[in-house]
Short mmCIF file of C-alpha atoms in Angstrom, two decimals:
data_model
loop_
_atom_site.label_atom_id
_atom_site.label_comp_id
_atom_site.label_asym_id
_atom_site.label_seq_id
_atom_site.Cartn_x
_atom_site.Cartn_y
_atom_site.Cartn_z
CA UNK G 1 -16.60 -10.48 -19.37
CA UNK G 2 -13.12 -9.44 -18.29
CA UNK G 3 -10.61 -12.15 -17.55
CA UNK G 4 -8.25 -11.27 -14.70
CA UNK G 5 -5.01 -13.15 -15.19
CA UNK G 6 -4.29 -14.97 -11.97
CA UNK G 7 -0.64 -16.01 -11.85
CA UNK G 8 0.11 -15.85 -8.15
CA UNK G 9 1.36 -12.29 -8.20
CA UNK G 10 -0.67 -9.24 -7.30
CA UNK G 11 -3.92 -8.82 -5.50
CA UNK G 12 -6.49 -10.32 -7.86
CA UNK G 13 -9.20 -10.29 -5.20
CA UNK G 14 -9.03 -6.50 -4.89
CA UNK G 15 -9.19 -6.09 -8.64
CA UNK G 16 -12.18 -8.41 -8.87
CA UNK G 17 -13.90 -6.55 -6.01
CA UNK G 18 -13.35 -3.20 -7.65
CA UNK G 19 -14.63 -4.38 -11.03
CA UNK G 20 -17.66 -5.66 -9.16
CA UNK G 21 -18.20 -2.22 -7.61
CA UNK G 22 -17.80 -0.72 -11.07
CA UNK G 23 -20.49 -3.04 -12.40
CA UNK G 24 -18.13 -4.81 -14.77
CA UNK G 25 -18.45 -8.62 -14.87
CA UNK G 26 -15.16 -10.45 -14.44
CA UNK G 27 -13.64 -13.77 -13.54
CA UNK G 28 -10.21 -15.03 -12.52
CA UNK G 29 -8.32 -16.95 -15.20
CA UNK G 30 -5.91 -19.57 -13.99
CA UNK G 31 -5.34 -21.44 -17.28
CA UNK G 32 -3.83 -19.77 -20.37
CA UNK G 33 -6.08 -21.87 -22.61
CA UNK G 34 -9.09 -20.11 -21.06
CA UNK G 35 -7.98 -16.63 -22.14
CA UNK G 36 -9.80 -16.89 -25.44
CA UNK G 37 -13.12 -17.09 -23.60
CA UNK G 38 -12.79 -13.46 -22.48
CA UNK G 39 -13.57 -10.35 -24.46
CA UNK G 40 -11.05 -8.34 -22.48
CA UNK G 41 -8.14 -9.14 -20.22
CA UNK G 42 -6.61 -7.56 -17.16
CA UNK G 43 -3.05 -8.15 -15.99
CA UNK G 44 -2.43 -7.20 -12.35
CA UNK G 45 0.95 -7.35 -10.62
CA UNK G 46 3.11 -6.06 -7.81
CA UNK G 47 6.70 -6.71 -6.86
CA UNK G 48 9.62 -7.66 -9.05
CA UNK G 49 9.62 -7.53 -12.84
CA UNK G 50 11.87 -10.54 -13.27
CA UNK G 51 9.93 -12.78 -10.93
CA UNK G 52 6.61 -11.86 -12.56
CA UNK G 53 7.89 -12.50 -16.09
CA UNK G 54 9.32 -15.83 -14.97
CA UNK G 55 5.96 -16.79 -13.57
CA UNK G 56 4.04 -15.66 -16.65
CA UNK G 57 6.35 -17.65 -18.90
CA UNK G 58 6.39 -20.75 -16.74
CA UNK G 59 2.60 -20.84 -16.60
CA UNK G 60 2.23 -20.28 -20.32
CA UNK G 61 0.51 -16.93 -19.86
CA UNK G 62 3.20 -14.86 -21.59
CA UNK G 63 2.61 -16.61 -24.87
CA UNK G 64 -1.17 -16.79 -24.48
CA UNK G 65 -1.47 -13.08 -23.63
CA UNK G 66 0.67 -12.06 -26.61
CA UNK G 67 -1.44 -14.27 -28.84
CA UNK G 68 -4.69 -12.78 -27.50
CA UNK G 69 -3.43 -9.27 -28.19
CA UNK G 70 -1.56 -9.74 -31.45
CA UNK G 71 -3.83 -12.27 -33.13
CA UNK G 72 -7.27 -11.55 -31.67
CA UNK G 73 -6.83 -7.86 -30.73
CA UNK G 74 -8.23 -8.58 -27.30
CA UNK G 75 -8.13 -5.38 -25.21
CA UNK G 76 -5.65 -5.78 -22.37
CA UNK G 77 -5.24 -3.55 -19.31
CA UNK G 78 -2.05 -3.88 -17.28
CA UNK G 79 -2.11 -2.49 -13.72
CA UNK G 80 0.95 -1.33 -11.81
CA UNK G 81 3.62 -3.99 -12.39
CA UNK G 82 1.17 -5.44 -14.93
CA UNK G 83 1.58 -2.22 -16.94
CA UNK G 84 5.36 -2.43 -16.67
CA UNK G 85 5.35 -6.01 -17.92
CA UNK G 86 3.90 -4.76 -21.22
CA UNK G 87 7.31 -3.22 -21.96
CA UNK G 88 10.08 -4.66 -24.08
CA UNK G 89 12.41 -4.87 -21.12
CA UNK G 90 12.84 -4.04 -17.46
CA UNK G 91 15.98 -3.04 -15.60
CA UNK G 92 15.11 -3.88 -12.02
CA UNK G 93 17.73 -6.48 -11.15
CA UNK G 94 19.74 -6.62 -14.36
CA UNK G 95 17.92 -6.73 -17.68
CA UNK G 96 14.79 -8.85 -18.15
CA UNK G 97 12.70 -9.24 -21.26
CA UNK G 98 9.07 -8.14 -20.88
CA UNK G 99 6.01 -9.01 -22.92
CA UNK G 100 7.04 -6.45 -25.55
CA UNK G 101 3.48 -5.37 -26.32
CA UNK G 102 4.39 -1.68 -26.05
CA UNK G 103 7.96 -0.78 -27.01
CA UNK G 104 9.94 0.74 -24.20
CA UNK G 105 11.87 0.13 -21.01
CA UNK G 106 11.16 0.02 -17.32
CA UNK G 107 13.65 1.94 -15.21
CA UNK G 108 13.98 3.29 -11.70
CA UNK G 109 11.95 6.47 -11.22
CA UNK G 110 14.23 9.45 -11.73
CA UNK G 111 13.29 12.34 -9.48
CA UNK G 112 15.50 14.63 -11.59
CA UNK G 113 17.48 16.18 -8.79
CA UNK G 114 14.58 16.76 -6.44
CA UNK G 115 15.15 14.97 -3.15
CA UNK G 116 11.92 13.03 -3.15
CA UNK G 117 11.33 9.79 -1.33
CA UNK G 118 11.07 6.44 -3.09
CA UNK G 119 8.93 4.38 -3.42
CA UNK G 120 6.51 6.98 -4.76
CA UNK G 121 3.60 6.18 -2.47
CA UNK G 122 0.31 7.99 -2.18
CA UNK G 123 -2.35 9.92 -4.03
CA UNK G 124 -1.08 11.98 -6.92
CA UNK G 125 -2.55 13.90 -9.84
CA UNK G 126 -3.59 12.11 -12.98
CA UNK G 127 -3.26 14.44 -15.93
CA UNK G 128 -4.49 13.17 -19.29
CA UNK G 129 -1.90 13.50 -22.07
CA UNK G 130 -4.04 12.39 -24.98
CA UNK G 131 -7.65 11.52 -25.58
CA UNK G 132 -7.73 7.89 -24.56
CA UNK G 133 -11.24 6.60 -23.86
CA UNK G 134 -9.73 4.94 -20.79
CA UNK G 135 -9.66 8.33 -19.05
CA UNK G 136 -13.06 9.57 -20.19
CA UNK G 137 -15.23 11.28 -17.62
CA UNK G 138 -12.50 11.99 -15.08
CA UNK G 139 -12.54 15.34 -13.27
CA UNK G 140 -9.66 17.71 -13.94
CA UNK G 141 -8.33 17.29 -10.43
CA UNK G 142 -8.47 13.50 -10.42
CA UNK G 143 -5.95 11.81 -8.16
CA UNK G 144 -5.04 8.14 -8.07
CA UNK G 145 -3.04 5.92 -5.73
CA UNK G 146 0.53 5.17 -6.74
CA UNK G 147 2.98 2.78 -5.07
CA UNK G 148 6.12 2.17 -7.12
CA UNK G 149 9.81 2.87 -7.57
CA UNK G 150 10.04 1.98 -11.26
CA UNK G 151 8.42 3.62 -14.29
CA UNK G 152 7.66 2.52 -17.82
CA UNK G 153 9.09 4.77 -20.53
CA UNK G 154 7.51 3.92 -23.90
CA UNK G 155 9.75 4.40 -26.95
CA UNK G 156 6.89 6.23 -28.65
CA UNK G 157 5.89 9.31 -26.63
CA UNK G 158 2.48 9.04 -28.30
CA UNK G 159 1.84 5.94 -26.23
CA UNK G 160 1.80 8.06 -23.05
CA UNK G 161 -1.82 8.91 -22.35
CA UNK G 162 -1.56 10.16 -18.80
CA UNK G 163 1.10 11.59 -16.51
CA UNK G 164 1.61 12.42 -12.89
CA UNK G 165 4.07 14.78 -11.25
CA UNK G 166 6.91 13.51 -9.06
CA UNK G 167 10.27 15.09 -9.83
CA UNK G 168 8.91 16.19 -13.18
CA UNK G 169 6.30 14.35 -15.24
CA UNK G 170 6.15 10.59 -14.78
CA UNK G 171 4.26 8.14 -16.97
CA UNK G 172 0.94 7.19 -15.39
CA UNK G 173 -1.10 5.79 -18.30
CA UNK G 174 -0.03 4.15 -21.55
CA UNK G 175 -2.07 3.00 -24.51
CA UNK G 176 -1.22 1.54 -27.89
CA UNK G 177 -3.78 -0.17 -30.05
CA UNK G 178 -5.77 -2.47 -27.81
CA UNK G 179 -3.16 -2.47 -25.04
CA UNK G 180 -3.55 -0.17 -22.03
CA UNK G 181 -1.69 0.30 -18.79
CA UNK G 182 -1.99 2.28 -15.58
CA UNK G 183 0.93 2.73 -13.20
CA UNK G 184 -1.44 3.54 -10.32
CA UNK G 185 -3.92 1.10 -8.81
CA UNK G 186 -7.41 1.84 -10.18
CA UNK G 187 -8.81 -0.77 -7.76
CA UNK G 188 -7.51 1.35 -4.89
CA UNK G 189 -8.23 4.78 -6.27
CA UNK G 190 -11.83 5.16 -5.20
CA UNK G 191 -14.05 7.01 -7.64
CA UNK G 192 -11.31 7.87 -10.17
CA UNK G 193 -10.25 4.25 -10.29
CA UNK G 194 -13.79 2.96 -10.64
CA UNK G 195 -14.39 5.34 -13.54
CA UNK G 196 -11.30 4.00 -15.31
CA UNK G 197 -12.36 0.40 -14.74
CA UNK G 198 -15.85 1.23 -16.03
CA UNK G 199 -14.28 2.84 -19.09
CA UNK G 200 -12.20 -0.24 -19.78
CA UNK G 201 -15.28 -2.37 -19.41
CA UNK G 202 -17.12 -0.19 -21.91
CA UNK G 203 -14.44 -0.19 -24.63
CA UNK X 1 2.91 16.28 -6.53
CA UNK X 2 2.10 13.38 -4.23
CA UNK X 3 -0.22 14.40 -1.43
CA UNK X 4 0.46 14.02 2.25
CA UNK X 5 -1.66 11.14 3.48
CA UNK X 6 -3.87 11.09 6.55
CA UNK X 7 -4.17 7.53 7.74
CA UNK X 8 -6.56 6.15 10.36
CA UNK X 9 -5.03 3.32 12.35
CA UNK X 10 -7.44 0.77 13.71
CA UNK X 11 -6.35 -1.58 16.46
CA UNK X 12 -7.95 -4.99 16.54
CA UNK X 13 -8.12 -7.10 19.65
CA UNK X 14 -9.89 -10.44 19.52
CA UNK X 15 -11.74 -9.23 16.45
CA UNK X 16 -13.02 -5.93 17.81
CA UNK X 17 -11.76 -2.42 17.22
CA UNK X 18 -10.23 -1.11 20.45
CA UNK X 19 -8.95 2.16 21.70
CA UNK X 20 -5.52 1.95 23.24
CA UNK X 21 -3.64 4.10 25.67
CA UNK X 22 0.11 3.75 26.03
CA UNK X 23 -0.35 0.18 24.81
CA UNK X 24 -1.57 -0.89 28.20
CA UNK X 25 -5.24 -0.12 28.52
CA UNK X 26 -7.83 -1.15 25.97
CA UNK X 27 -11.49 -0.45 25.50
CA UNK X 28 -13.69 -1.95 22.81
CA UNK X 29 -15.15 0.76 20.65
CA UNK X 30 -16.66 -1.00 17.69
CA UNK X 31 -16.58 -3.65 15.04
CA UNK X 32 -14.31 -3.50 11.98
CA UNK X 33 -17.13 -3.17 9.46
CA UNK X 34 -19.00 -0.18 10.85
CA UNK X 35 -15.70 1.64 11.19
CA UNK X 36 -14.89 0.92 7.58
CA UNK X 37 -18.15 2.37 6.37
CA UNK X 38 -17.32 5.65 8.09
CA UNK X 39 -13.86 5.85 6.55
CA UNK X 40 -15.11 5.01 3.11
CA UNK X 41 -17.67 7.79 3.41
CA UNK X 42 -14.88 10.17 4.38
CA UNK X 43 -12.75 8.99 1.44
CA UNK X 44 -9.89 8.13 3.75
CA UNK X 45 -6.53 8.00 1.95
CA UNK X 46 -5.57 4.62 3.37
CA UNK X 47 -6.32 2.40 6.34
CA UNK X 48 -3.98 0.55 8.65
CA UNK X 49 -5.30 -2.34 10.72
CA UNK X 50 -3.06 -3.66 13.46
CA UNK X 51 -3.93 -6.78 15.38
CA UNK X 52 -2.76 -6.25 18.95
CA UNK X 53 -4.31 -9.35 20.43
CA UNK X 54 -1.87 -10.50 23.06
CA UNK X 55 -0.17 -13.66 21.94
CA UNK X 56 -0.34 -16.56 24.34
CA UNK X 57 2.75 -18.01 22.65
CA UNK X 58 6.25 -16.63 23.07
CA UNK X 59 5.48 -13.72 20.86
CA UNK X 60 8.19 -12.96 18.36
CA UNK X 61 9.87 -16.30 18.61
CA UNK X 62 7.40 -18.15 16.41
CA UNK X 63 9.25 -18.52 13.15
CA UNK X 64 7.62 -21.90 12.65
CA UNK X 65 6.61 -21.80 9.01
CA UNK X 66 3.43 -23.68 9.65
CA UNK X 67 2.03 -20.82 11.69
CA UNK X 68 -0.85 -19.20 9.87
CA UNK X 69 -2.61 -15.97 10.54
CA UNK X 70 -5.56 -16.31 12.89
CA UNK X 71 -8.51 -17.35 10.76
CA UNK X 72 -10.81 -14.77 12.40
CA UNK X 73 -8.42 -12.06 11.28
CA UNK X 74 -8.28 -13.40 7.76
CA UNK X 75 -12.07 -13.41 7.73
CA UNK X 76 -12.13 -9.81 8.89
CA UNK X 77 -9.53 -8.83 6.31
CA UNK X 78 -11.42 -10.49 3.46
CA UNK X 79 -14.63 -8.75 4.42
CA UNK X 80 -12.92 -5.38 4.78
CA UNK X 81 -11.11 -5.82 1.48
CA UNK X 82 -14.42 -6.46 -0.27
CA UNK X 83 -15.66 -3.00 0.61
CA UNK X 84 -12.54 -0.88 0.95
CA UNK X 85 -11.65 0.87 -2.26
CA UNK X 86 -8.57 2.44 -0.69
CA UNK X 87 -5.23 0.87 0.17
CA UNK X 88 -5.10 -1.40 3.19
CA UNK X 89 -2.16 -2.18 5.43
CA UNK X 90 -2.50 -5.10 7.76
CA UNK X 91 -0.19 -6.15 10.53
CA UNK X 92 0.29 -7.50 14.01
CA UNK X 93 2.08 -10.70 14.95
CA UNK X 94 3.44 -11.29 11.45
CA UNK X 95 6.65 -13.25 11.74
CA UNK X 96 6.94 -15.25 8.52
CA UNK X 97 6.75 -14.70 4.79
CA UNK X 98 3.97 -17.29 4.62
CA UNK X 99 1.83 -15.20 6.94
CA UNK X 100 2.58 -12.12 4.87
CA UNK X 101 1.61 -13.99 1.69
CA UNK X 102 -1.71 -14.89 3.32
CA UNK X 103 -2.35 -11.26 4.26
CA UNK X 104 -1.67 -10.06 0.73
CA UNK X 105 -3.66 -12.85 -0.86
CA UNK X 106 -6.66 -11.97 1.25
CA UNK X 107 -6.86 -8.35 0.34
CA UNK X 108 -4.14 -6.27 1.99
CA UNK X 109 -1.91 -4.10 -0.17
CA UNK X 110 0.82 -3.74 2.41
CA UNK X 111 2.06 -5.80 5.30
CA UNK X 112 3.17 -4.16 8.53
CA UNK X 113 5.89 -6.00 10.44
CA UNK X 114 7.38 -4.89 13.72
CA UNK X 115 8.78 -7.48 16.13
CA UNK X 116 8.93 -9.86 13.17
CA UNK X 117 11.39 -7.56 11.41
CA UNK X 118 13.39 -7.00 14.56
CA UNK X 119 13.80 -10.67 15.38
CA UNK X 120 14.31 -11.74 11.77
CA UNK X 121 15.58 -8.92 9.54
CA UNK X 122 15.68 -11.33 6.60
CA UNK X 123 11.89 -11.14 6.66
CA UNK X 124 12.09 -7.53 5.48
CA UNK X 125 14.12 -8.53 2.44
CA UNK X 126 11.96 -11.59 1.74
CA UNK X 127 8.82 -9.50 1.84
CA UNK X 128 10.33 -6.81 -0.38
CA UNK X 129 11.58 -9.33 -2.90
CA UNK X 130 8.28 -11.20 -3.03
CA UNK X 131 5.73 -8.40 -2.89
CA UNK X 132 7.82 -5.31 -3.49
CA UNK X 133 9.16 -2.75 -1.04
CA UNK X 134 6.02 -0.65 -1.52
CA UNK X 135 4.19 -3.50 0.23
CA UNK X 136 6.76 -3.75 3.05
CA UNK X 137 6.03 -1.48 5.99
CA UNK X 138 8.30 -1.75 9.02
CA UNK X 139 6.79 -0.52 12.26
CA UNK X 140 9.05 1.00 14.90
CA UNK X 141 7.55 1.55 18.34
CA UNK X 142 9.48 4.34 20.01
CA UNK X 143 9.51 5.75 23.52
CA UNK X 144 11.69 8.06 25.56
CA UNK X 145 13.70 6.85 28.49
CA UNK X 146 14.36 10.00 30.44
CA UNK X 147 14.38 11.94 27.19
CA UNK X 148 16.56 9.47 25.31
CA UNK X 149 14.92 8.00 22.19
CA UNK X 150 14.55 4.23 22.43
CA UNK X 151 12.43 1.45 20.97
CA UNK X 152 10.37 -1.50 22.20
CA UNK X 153 9.17 -4.75 20.67
CA UNK X 154 6.52 -7.37 21.53
CA UNK X 155 3.57 -5.00 21.50
CA UNK X 156 5.38 -2.48 23.59
CA UNK X 157 6.36 -4.92 26.31
CA UNK X 158 10.11 -5.27 25.84
CA UNK X 159 12.58 -2.40 25.53
CA UNK X 160 15.59 -3.10 23.33
CA UNK X 161 18.91 -1.32 23.10
CA UNK X 162 18.89 -0.34 19.45
CA UNK X 163 18.96 3.28 18.43
CA UNK X 164 15.70 3.79 16.50
CA UNK X 165 17.34 6.07 13.94
CA UNK X 166 20.07 3.56 13.11
CA UNK X 167 17.46 0.81 13.09
CA UNK X 168 15.32 2.76 10.65
CA UNK X 169 18.25 3.16 8.26
CA UNK X 170 19.00 -0.52 8.52
CA UNK X 171 15.41 -1.47 7.75
CA UNK X 172 15.51 0.77 4.70
CA UNK X 173 18.69 -0.85 3.46
CA UNK X 174 17.08 -4.29 3.87
CA UNK X 175 14.18 -3.35 1.61
CA UNK X 176 11.51 -1.65 3.69
CA UNK X 177 9.45 0.72 1.54
CA UNK X 178 7.83 2.62 4.38
CA UNK X 179 8.34 3.16 8.09
CA UNK X 180 5.46 3.49 10.54
CA UNK X 181 6.94 5.24 13.53
CA UNK X 182 4.67 4.98 16.53
CA UNK X 183 5.33 6.75 19.79
CA UNK X 184 4.12 4.32 22.45
CA UNK X 185 4.39 6.64 25.40
CA UNK X 186 2.38 9.30 23.61
CA UNK X 187 -0.16 6.81 22.27
CA UNK X 188 -3.63 7.69 23.51
CA UNK X 189 -2.42 10.66 25.54
CA UNK X 190 -3.34 13.31 23.00
CA UNK X 191 -0.12 15.12 23.89
CA UNK X 192 1.05 15.48 20.32
CA UNK X 193 3.49 13.57 18.12
CA UNK X 194 7.16 13.04 19.00
CA UNK X 195 8.37 15.55 16.45
CA UNK X 196 12.08 15.27 17.21
CA UNK X 197 11.93 11.52 16.65
CA UNK X 198 10.08 11.96 13.37
CA UNK X 199 12.57 14.57 12.21
CA UNK X 200 15.53 12.38 13.13
CA UNK X 201 14.16 9.27 11.42
CA UNK X 202 12.92 11.13 8.34
CA UNK X 203 16.24 12.94 8.13
CA UNK X 204 18.15 9.67 8.17
CA UNK X 205 16.08 7.84 5.53
CA UNK X 206 14.91 8.22 1.93
CA UNK X 207 11.74 6.13 2.16
CA UNK X 208 8.37 7.53 3.29
CA UNK X 209 7.92 7.89 7.04
CA UNK X 210 4.45 7.70 8.57
CA UNK X 211 4.09 9.37 11.96
CA UNK X 212 1.80 7.87 14.58
CA UNK X 213 1.11 8.16 18.30
CA UNK X 214 0.00 11.17 20.30
CA UNK X 215 -2.37 13.02 18.05
CA UNK X 216 -4.91 14.77 20.26
CA UNK X 217 -6.14 17.85 18.43
CA UNK X 218 -6.59 18.87 14.84
CA UNK X 219 -3.71 21.27 15.26
CA UNK X 220 -1.31 18.39 15.86
CA UNK X 221 -1.61 16.95 12.36
CA UNK X 222 0.57 19.38 10.44
CA UNK X 223 3.62 19.20 12.66
CA UNK X 224 4.98 15.76 11.74
CA UNK X 225 4.67 16.74 8.09
CA UNK X 226 6.70 19.84 8.74
CA UNK X 227 9.21 17.56 10.49
CA UNK X 228 9.57 15.39 7.36
CA UNK X 229 6.80 12.78 7.56
CA UNK X 230 5.11 11.76 4.30
CA UNK X 231 1.93 10.79 6.11
CA UNK X 232 0.26 11.28 9.47
CA UNK X 233 -1.55 8.48 11.19
CA UNK X 234 -3.81 8.52 14.20
CA UNK X 235 -6.13 6.19 16.03
CA UNK X 236 -8.22 7.57 18.82
CA UNK X 237 -8.95 11.02 17.48
CA UNK X 238 -10.84 9.58 14.53
CA UNK X 239 -13.02 7.53 16.84
CA UNK X 240 -13.84 10.18 19.38
CA UNK X 241 -13.83 13.55 17.72
CA UNK X 242 -16.82 14.27 15.57
CA UNK X 243 -16.11 14.37 11.87
CA UNK X 244 -12.42 14.30 12.71
CA UNK X 245 -11.17 13.03 9.38
CA UNK X 246 -12.49 15.79 7.11
CA UNK X 247 -11.66 18.32 9.78
CA UNK X 248 -8.09 17.01 9.96
CA UNK X 249 -7.75 17.57 6.22
CA UNK X 250 -9.10 21.11 6.55
CA UNK X 251 -6.68 21.83 9.37
CA UNK X 252 -3.81 20.57 7.21
CA UNK X 253 -4.89 22.67 4.24
CA UNK X 254 -4.97 25.75 6.46
CA UNK X 255 -1.31 25.02 7.28
CA UNK X 256 -0.65 24.70 3.54
CA UNK X 257 -0.04 20.97 3.65
CA UNK X 258 -0.88 19.39 0.29
CA UNK X 259 -3.62 16.86 1.06
CA UNK X 260 -6.22 15.23 -1.12
#
C-alpha cells in the first residue's frame, strides 16, 4: 500500500485516482505517525518550495519522511514540487532548506540562451539516462506532462535517471537509493505516467 | 522539445456542455461525462472547462470570501477528475482565492480567471503564490472595435478600455503562468483565429499563450502557432466535425508543427 502524503499542497485526489487506474492500492496519510504503516510513500506538491517545506515541517512530516527513508529504507517517490523538495536546498524566493534526501539544489530553469517561454508547460520527451526500474517498459518516444519553472540539479550526476529537452537537457527523473523523483506529473501523463506509477508500485 | 498543445475547450452552462456563438447564443450539446470519454479516447493533451452560466448576482463584484463554487460544478469537476488522466483547467466566475483552492482541491490542475483577475489583480498573485504560476491561467476575452483590438469582461458583456497587449504584460508580471486569449467576436463563427492579436500578445510576453476563438477548419490550427502561440484551443469544431481532434493533429503535423 502506498501512502500519499497529504499536507494541504498539491492535488492528492488526482494522484490517488491515477494510482487507482494503475491498479496500485493507496491511501492518503494525514498524520506523520501513520507513515510507518505504508510500504512505500509518495510526496506530491505544486507551488512554492518555501511554503511547502514550511508546511511539511509544521505538520511533522519532514522529520517523519526523513526517518522513513533513512531508517526504514521506505521507497519514496516525489512528484513535481515533491521531487524538488527532496533536494538539499531551493532558491525560489531566497534560500530554503529542503528535505536533503538527494544532494543538490533547485534553481530556476535555465533555457541556455534559447528564448523559450517559462513556465515550461506541456508534453515533452522523457529520455531515460540510466536503467532505473522506475522507467521500465516505456516506449522510446514517451512524452510526459511538465508544468514548472524550477529544476532540481542533483550534486551527483548519477542521480539523474531521466531527462527532457528544453533549452538543452533538463532533469526529469532522479533516483538515489530508495528515493525517486519525477519533475513531470505521472498522474497527468496518460499511459506513460500510469506505467511509471505501476513501476513504483512494483518496486 | 515541448510539443504544441491542442486543447478542447468545453463550455458548461447549468451543468451541460453547450456550444456558444459570439458569447450570445447557446445550444446544449451534451453532458460533461460523455464528452470526456471521447477526449480521453483521443488522448487529448489537456482539457479546459469554462462555466459560463450567467450569474444572477452582480458578476465580478462578488469578492465576498464566503462565496463558494457552485456545488453542481464541484460535483462535475470531481467526477471528471476521477476519469481524466490529462491536465484539467477549470474556470468561470472565479473571483476569490478560496474558490480557486476549492477548484484545485477537487481535481483541477489549473485555474482560469478572467473578470476575477481584471477586477482584483491581487488574485493573480495570490493564486500564483499559493498554487504556482503554472496553475494560474488568466483569460483575456478580446474583440475588435472597428479593427481596433479591445477586451471585454463579465462573460463578454462589458467592454473595457484596457489595451489587451498591455494587460497581458501586466498579468504576466503579477504572476500569471499562462494566458488564454479568446476572440469573442470570432467565437463560433469558424472564421479563423485573430492572428494579429495572438502575435501581438505572444510578442509582448514570455509566458505561454493559448489561442482560442474562431477555429472553423482543420487548416486554421497551425496559424496561431506560427504567430507565437504555445497551444491552440477550440470548442465547437471538436463537437461537430467528425474525428476532429486526431485530424487536427494530423493537419498540424503536415504544417510541421511539433505535436504529440
